[in-house]
């Protein structure tokens, strides 16, 4: 990859390297954001600048595994962002920001902060191709505010970035650089994206081992579980009889009742009874099978992400959760962040659950 193969980008890239500062790259899918980021990294390193790269693409992650925002500090020329060692990671738990805007924006901000702490001359922030529609515009606006970039590089074929750029129309600090998409930039087939992601997950979990955590030793987010004391056994039996399924575990938090069951109840008849008995305003029924192989972020007590895990099994009697994870310091884990993606250890994606379903 050589900047001379992209003549439209040569001059702007040189200008950005000269100017330094933080650069947020936006554009629809397959507009060359990652390619431009790679070229800029190499140009800056060649000019003797210190570079930090935040990989905000949670689907086609190159710095760190998918489902995360990664940050790296490249020191030598790279062929792709994949060559950059991961310096820090933040968990999102999904492979698209859609439906996970808060987690995504928080993770990108956290990794940008980590990058800024290294005091680079150039900070490059690569993003996903989510550009169109209200959710995308909200996310871009949040990123402009949260990251306060010096430059926003908008790669566009037509004028497709303009709606998302609206918040910067009268900006005095941030400069918008609109760049064309060179003809050599080609669309990646959707199947290739899924295949690459599966490969990345497979490699990540290749040496995973089973680690057990006691409910009483870890806090959990992204789930209703482990937030309140377990419901007493006689009430579990009541719920089992009323719903006609086996209820393994239940917790009541405020007016919400969460139940882990062996299956979804056949009808709604029992739900009213349970609601009445527990005086619950809302009920979540989580079939245990839905938890299997769910992607989980493992963090220490200060919420530093140590790596990813996949739920192997939960033993509600022993109040233990078993996770397959390759992390090197399993004893440091204090926080388990539940994602929405289910992935087999061989990398195959089983599906997604709706946020709130567990
Ligand atoms: N010189 C080139 N010749 C052929 N293909 C190229 C060249 N440069 C880039 N590409 C291809 O163009 C495609 C899109 O580029 P890139 O991945 O940088 O875009 P992106 O905007 O980051 O995409 P995404 O939305 O997936 O993040 C890639 O498959 C890349 O390999
Ligand atoms: Mg990209």
Coordinates of C-alpha atoms and ligand atoms in Angstrom, one line a residue:
X1 CA 0.0 0.0 0.0
X2 CA 1.5 3.3 -1.2
X3 CA 0.1 6.7 -1.0
X4 CA 1.1 7.3 -4.6
X5 CA -1.6 4.7 -5.6
X6 CA -4.2 7.2 -4.2
X7 CA -3.2 10.5 -5.9
X8 CA -6.4 12.3 -4.6
X9 CA -5.2 11.7 -1.1
X10 CA -1.5 12.6 -1.4
X11 CA -1.7 16.3 -0.7
X12 CA -4.4 16.2 2.1
X13 CA -2.5 13.4 3.9
X14 CA 0.8 15.4 3.8
X15 CA -1.1 18.4 5.1
X16 CA -2.6 16.4 8.0
X17 CA 0.8 14.9 9.0
X18 CA 2.3 18.4 9.0
X19 CA -0.6 19.9 11.0
X20 CA -0.8 17.1 13.6
X21 CA -3.7 16.8 16.1
X22 CA -6.6 14.5 16.3
X23 CA -8.4 13.3 13.2
X24 CA -11.7 11.6 13.1
X25 CA -12.4 9.6 9.9
X26 CA -16.0 9.2 8.8
X27 CA -17.6 7.8 5.6
X28 CA -20.0 5.1 4.5
X29 CA -18.9 1.5 4.3
X30 CA -16.1 0.8 1.9
X31 CA -15.1 4.4 1.3
X32 CA -11.4 3.8 2.3
X33 CA -11.5 5.0 5.9
X34 CA -9.2 2.2 7.1
X35 CA -7.0 2.5 4.1
X36 CA -6.6 6.2 4.6
X37 CA -5.9 5.6 8.3
X38 CA -3.2 3.1 7.4
X39 CA -1.6 5.4 4.8
X40 CA -1.7 8.3 7.3
X41 CA -0.1 6.2 10.0
X42 CA 2.8 5.3 7.7
X43 CA 3.2 8.9 6.4
X44 CA 3.3 10.2 9.9
X45 CA 5.8 7.6 11.1
X46 CA 8.0 8.3 8.1
X47 CA 8.0 12.0 9.1
X48 CA 9.1 11.0 12.6
X49 CA 5.8 11.7 14.3
X50 CA 4.3 9.8 17.2
X51 CA 1.1 8.2 16.2
X52 CA -1.9 6.7 18.1
X53 CA -4.7 4.9 16.4
X54 CA -8.2 4.2 17.8
X55 CA -10.0 1.5 15.9
X56 CA -13.7 2.3 16.5
X57 CA -15.0 -0.3 14.0
X58 CA -16.5 -3.0 16.2
X59 CA -17.5 -5.2 13.2
X60 CA -14.3 -5.2 11.2
X61 CA -12.0 -4.7 14.2
X62 CA -8.3 -4.8 13.4
X63 CA -6.8 -3.5 16.7
X64 CA -8.1 -6.1 19.2
X65 CA -10.9 -8.6 18.7
X66 CA -14.4 -7.7 17.3
X67 CA -17.0 -6.3 19.6
X68 CA -14.4 -4.0 21.1
X69 CA -12.8 -0.6 20.4
X70 CA -9.0 -0.9 20.4
X71 CA -6.2 1.5 20.7
X72 CA -2.6 1.1 19.6
X73 CA 0.7 3.0 19.3
X74 CA 2.4 1.9 16.1
X75 CA 6.1 2.4 16.0
X76 CA 7.0 0.9 12.6
X77 CA 5.4 1.0 9.2
X78 CA 2.3 -1.2 8.9
X79 CA 0.6 -3.1 6.0
X80 CA -2.7 -2.9 7.8
X81 CA -4.1 -1.7 11.2
X82 CA -4.0 -5.4 12.1
X83 CA -0.2 -5.0 12.5
X84 CA -0.6 -2.5 15.3
X85 CA -0.2 -4.2 18.8
X86 CA -3.2 -3.5 21.1
X87 CA -2.3 -1.1 23.9
X88 CA -5.8 -0.8 25.3
X89 CA -9.3 -2.2 24.8
X90 CA -12.8 -1.2 25.6
X91 CA -15.9 -3.5 25.5
X92 CA -19.0 -2.8 23.4
X93 CA -20.4 -6.3 23.1
X94 CA -22.0 -6.0 19.7
X95 CA -20.5 -5.9 16.2
X96 CA -22.5 -2.8 15.1
X97 CA -23.0 0.4 17.1
X98 CA -26.7 0.2 16.2
X99 CA -28.7 -0.5 19.4
X100 CA -25.5 0.0 21.4
X101 CA -24.9 3.7 20.9
X102 CA -24.1 4.5 24.5
X103 CA -21.6 1.6 25.0
X104 CA -20.0 2.4 21.6
X105 CA -19.6 6.2 22.3
X106 CA -18.3 5.5 25.8
X107 CA -15.8 3.0 24.5
X108 CA -14.5 5.3 21.7
X109 CA -14.1 8.1 24.2
X110 CA -12.3 5.9 26.7
X111 CA -9.8 4.7 24.0
X112 CA -9.3 8.3 22.8
X113 CA -8.5 9.3 26.3
X114 CA -6.0 6.5 26.6
X115 CA -4.5 7.5 23.3
X116 CA -4.2 11.2 24.3
X117 CA -2.5 10.1 27.5
X118 CA 0.4 8.8 25.3
X119 CA 0.7 12.3 23.9
X120 CA 0.9 11.4 20.2
X121 CA 1.6 14.1 17.5
X122 CA -1.2 12.5 15.5
X123 CA -4.3 10.8 16.9
X124 CA -6.3 8.9 14.2
X125 CA -9.8 7.6 15.0
X126 CA -11.2 5.1 12.5
X127 CA -15.0 4.5 12.6
X128 CA -17.6 2.1 11.3
X129 CA -19.5 2.9 8.1
X130 CA -22.7 3.5 10.0
X131 CA -23.5 6.9 8.4
X132 CA -27.1 7.1 7.3
X133 CA -30.3 7.4 9.4
X134 CA -31.1 9.1 12.7
X135 CA -29.1 6.7 14.9
X136 CA -26.0 7.2 12.8
X137 CA -26.4 10.9 12.9
X138 CA -26.9 10.9 16.7
X139 CA -23.7 8.8 17.1
X140 CA -21.7 11.0 14.8
X141 CA -22.9 14.1 16.7
X142 CA -22.0 12.4 20.0
X143 CA -18.5 11.6 18.7
X144 CA -17.9 15.2 17.5
X145 CA -18.8 16.4 21.0
X146 CA -17.1 13.7 23.0
X147 CA -13.9 13.5 21.1
X148 CA -13.5 17.1 20.1
X149 CA -11.3 16.3 17.0
X150 CA -9.2 18.9 15.3
X151 CA -10.1 17.5 11.9
X152 CA -13.0 15.4 10.6
X153 CA -12.0 13.7 7.4
X154 CA -15.2 12.9 5.5
X155 CA -14.7 10.3 2.7
X156 CA -17.6 10.5 0.3
X157 CA -18.5 9.4 -3.2
X158 CA -21.4 11.8 -3.5
X159 CA -22.5 14.1 -0.7
X160 CA -23.6 11.3 1.6
X161 CA -21.6 12.6 4.6
X162 CA -23.3 16.0 4.6
X163 CA -26.3 15.2 6.9
X164 CA -24.0 13.7 9.5
X165 CA -21.7 16.7 9.3
X166 CA -24.5 19.2 10.1
X167 CA -23.5 19.7 13.7
X168 CA -20.1 21.0 12.4
X169 CA -21.6 23.6 10.0
X170 CA -20.6 26.6 12.1
X171 CA -17.7 24.9 14.1
X172 CA -14.8 27.2 14.7
X173 CA -12.3 24.7 16.0
X174 CA -12.9 21.4 14.1
X175 CA -12.1 21.6 10.5
X176 CA -13.9 19.3 8.0
X177 CA -11.8 17.9 5.2
X178 CA -14.0 16.4 2.4
X179 CA -12.1 13.8 0.4
X180 CA -13.1 11.8 -2.7
X181 CA -13.0 8.0 -2.7
X182 CA -10.4 6.8 -5.2
X183 CA -11.6 4.4 -7.8
X184 CA -9.4 1.6 -6.6
X185 CA -11.4 1.4 -3.3
X186 CA -13.8 -1.5 -3.8
X187 CA -16.7 -2.8 -1.9
X188 CA -16.1 -5.9 0.4
X189 CA -18.8 -8.6 -0.1
X190 CA -20.9 -9.0 3.1
X191 CA -19.9 -12.6 3.3
X192 CA -16.2 -11.6 3.5
X193 CA -17.0 -9.3 6.5
X194 CA -18.7 -12.2 8.4
X195 CA -15.9 -14.6 7.4
X196 CA -13.1 -12.2 8.6
X197 CA -14.9 -11.6 11.8
X198 CA -15.3 -15.3 12.5
X199 CA -11.6 -15.8 11.8
X200 CA -10.7 -13.0 14.3
X201 CA -13.0 -14.5 17.0
X202 CA -11.6 -18.0 16.3
X203 CA -8.0 -16.8 16.7
X204 CA -8.9 -14.9 19.8
X205 CA -10.5 -17.9 21.6
X206 CA -8.0 -20.5 20.3
X207 CA -6.3 -20.9 23.6
X208 CA -9.3 -20.1 25.8
X209 CA -9.7 -21.9 29.1
X210 CA -12.6 -22.4 31.4
X211 CA -12.6 -20.0 34.3
X212 CA -15.2 -20.0 37.1
X213 CA -16.4 -16.9 38.9
X214 CA -18.6 -16.8 42.0
X215 CA -21.5 -14.5 41.7
X216 CA -20.4 -13.0 45.0
X217 CA -16.9 -12.1 43.7
X218 CA -17.9 -10.3 40.5
X219 CA -20.3 -7.5 39.5
X220 CA -22.3 -7.9 36.2
X221 CA -23.6 -5.3 33.7
X222 CA -25.8 -5.7 30.7
X223 CA -27.9 -8.3 32.5
X224 CA -30.6 -8.2 35.2
X225 CA -28.7 -11.1 36.9
X226 CA -26.6 -10.7 40.1
X227 CA -28.1 -7.3 41.0
X228 CA -30.4 -8.4 43.8
X229 CA -30.7 -11.4 46.2
X230 CA -32.1 -14.6 44.7
X231 CA -35.8 -15.3 45.2
X232 CA -36.5 -17.9 47.9
X233 CA -36.8 -21.6 46.8
X234 CA -40.6 -21.8 47.6
X235 CA -41.2 -18.8 45.3
X236 CA -39.1 -20.4 42.5
X237 CA -41.4 -23.5 42.8
X238 CA -44.5 -21.3 42.7
X239 CA -43.2 -19.6 39.5
X240 CA -42.3 -23.0 38.0
X241 CA -45.8 -24.3 38.6
X242 CA -47.5 -21.1 37.4
X243 CA -45.5 -20.9 34.2
X244 CA -45.2 -24.6 33.4
X245 CA -41.4 -24.4 33.0
X246 CA -38.5 -25.0 35.2
X247 CA -37.3 -21.8 36.9
X248 CA -33.6 -22.1 37.9
X249 CA -33.1 -18.7 39.3
X250 CA -35.0 -15.5 39.9
X251 CA -34.2 -12.0 41.2
X252 CA -36.4 -9.1 42.0
X253 CA -35.0 -5.6 41.6
X254 CA -37.4 -2.7 42.3
X255 CA -40.6 -3.7 40.4
X256 CA -38.7 -5.9 37.8
X257 CA -38.6 -9.7 38.1
X258 CA -36.1 -11.6 36.1
X259 CA -36.3 -15.4 35.7
X260 CA -33.9 -17.9 34.2
X261 CA -35.9 -20.9 32.9
X262 CA -35.3 -24.1 30.9
X263 CA -37.7 -22.9 28.1
X264 CA -40.1 -20.1 27.3
X265 CA -43.6 -20.7 28.8
X266 CA -46.1 -22.0 26.2
X267 CA -48.7 -19.3 27.0
X268 CA -49.2 -16.1 28.9
X269 CA -51.7 -17.5 31.5
X270 CA -49.1 -18.0 34.3
X271 CA -47.4 -14.7 33.8
X272 CA -50.3 -12.8 35.4
X273 CA -50.2 -15.0 38.4
X274 CA -46.5 -14.6 38.8
X275 CA -46.8 -10.8 38.3
X276 CA -49.5 -10.7 41.0
X277 CA -47.6 -12.8 43.5
X278 CA -44.4 -10.8 43.1
X279 CA -46.1 -7.5 42.6
X280 CA -43.8 -7.0 39.6
X281 CA -44.4 -4.3 37.0
X282 CA -42.2 -6.0 34.4
X283 CA -41.0 -9.6 33.9
X284 CA -38.0 -10.8 31.9
X285 CA -37.9 -14.5 31.2
X286 CA -34.5 -15.7 30.1
X287 CA -34.3 -19.2 28.8
X288 CA -30.9 -20.5 29.9
X289 CA -30.0 -21.6 26.4
X290 CA -29.9 -18.0 25.3
X291 CA -27.0 -17.3 27.7
X292 CA -24.8 -20.0 26.2
X293 CA -21.8 -18.6 24.3
X294 CA -22.8 -15.0 25.0
X295 CA -19.9 -12.6 24.5
X296 CA -18.8 -11.1 27.8
X297 CA -16.2 -8.4 28.5
X298 CA -13.9 -9.2 31.5
X299 CA -12.7 -6.2 33.4
X300 CA -10.8 -5.5 36.6
X301 CA -12.3 -3.4 39.4
X302 CA -11.4 -0.1 37.7
X303 CA -13.1 -1.3 34.6
X304 CA -9.9 -1.9 32.6
X305 CA -10.9 -4.4 30.0
X306 CA -8.7 -7.5 30.4
X307 CA -10.3 -9.4 27.4
X308 CA -13.3 -11.3 26.2
X309 CA -15.0 -14.5 27.3
X310 CA -17.9 -16.7 26.2
X311 CA -20.4 -18.0 28.7
X312 CA -20.0 -21.8 28.9
X313 CA -22.4 -22.6 31.7
X314 CA -24.0 -21.0 34.8
X315 CA -24.6 -23.1 37.9
X316 CA -27.3 -21.2 39.8
X317 CA -27.1 -23.6 42.8
X318 CA -23.4 -22.9 43.3
X319 CA -23.9 -19.3 42.1
X320 CA -21.0 -19.7 39.7
X321 CA -20.5 -18.6 36.1
X322 CA -18.1 -20.5 33.8
X323 CA -16.4 -18.5 31.0
X324 CA -14.1 -19.6 28.2
X325 CA -11.4 -17.0 28.0
X326 CA -7.8 -16.6 27.0
X327 CA -7.1 -13.7 29.4
X328 CA -3.8 -14.0 31.3
X329 CA -4.8 -12.6 34.7
X330 CA -8.2 -14.3 35.4
X331 CA -7.9 -13.6 39.1
X332 CA -8.0 -9.8 38.5
X333 CA -11.6 -10.0 37.0
X334 CA -14.2 -8.1 39.0
X335 CA -16.6 -6.9 36.3
X336 CA -18.4 -9.0 33.7
X337 CA -20.0 -7.0 30.9
X338 CA -22.7 -9.0 29.1
X339 CA -22.8 -8.3 25.3
X340 CA -25.6 -9.1 22.9
X341 CA -23.7 -11.4 20.5
X342 CA -23.5 -15.2 20.8
X343 CA -20.3 -16.7 19.3
X344 CA -19.1 -20.2 19.3
X345 CA -15.5 -20.8 20.4
X346 CA -14.7 -21.7 16.8
X347 CA -15.7 -18.1 15.8
X348 CA -19.1 -18.8 14.3
X349 CA -21.7 -16.3 15.3
X350 CA -24.8 -18.0 16.7
X351 CA -26.9 -14.9 16.7
X352 CA -27.7 -11.8 18.7
X353 CA -30.1 -11.4 21.7
X354 CA -32.0 -8.2 22.2
X355 CA -30.5 -5.9 24.8
X356 CA -32.5 -6.4 28.0
X357 CA -33.4 -10.0 27.3
X358 CA -30.9 -11.3 29.7
Ligands
LIG1 N1 -5.2 -0.1 -4.0 C1 -6.2 -0.9 -3.8 N2 -6.5 -1.8 -4.7 C2 -7.6 -2.6 -4.6 N3 -8.4 -2.6 -3.5 C3 -8.1 -1.7 -2.6 C4 -7.0 -0.8 -2.7 N4 -7.1 0.0 -1.6 C5 -8.1 -0.4 -0.8 N5 -8.8 -1.4 -1.4 C6 -9.9 -2.1 -0.9 O1 -11.0 -1.3 -0.8 C7 -11.9 -1.8 0.3 C8 -12.5 -0.7 1.1 O2 -11.4 -0.1 1.8 P1 -11.4 0.1 3.4 O3 -11.5 -1.2 4.1 O4 -10.2 1.0 3.7 O5 -12.8 1.0 3.5 P2 -13.5 1.3 4.9 O6 -14.2 2.6 4.6 O7 -12.6 1.3 6.0 O8 -14.5 0.1 5.0 P3 -15.4 -0.3 6.3 O9 -16.7 0.4 6.1 O10 -15.6 -1.8 6.1 O11 -14.7 0.1 7.5 C9 -11.1 -2.8 1.0 O12 -11.5 -4.2 0.7 C10 -9.7 -2.6 0.5 O13 -8.9 -3.8 0.6
LIG2 MG1 -12.8 0.3 7.9

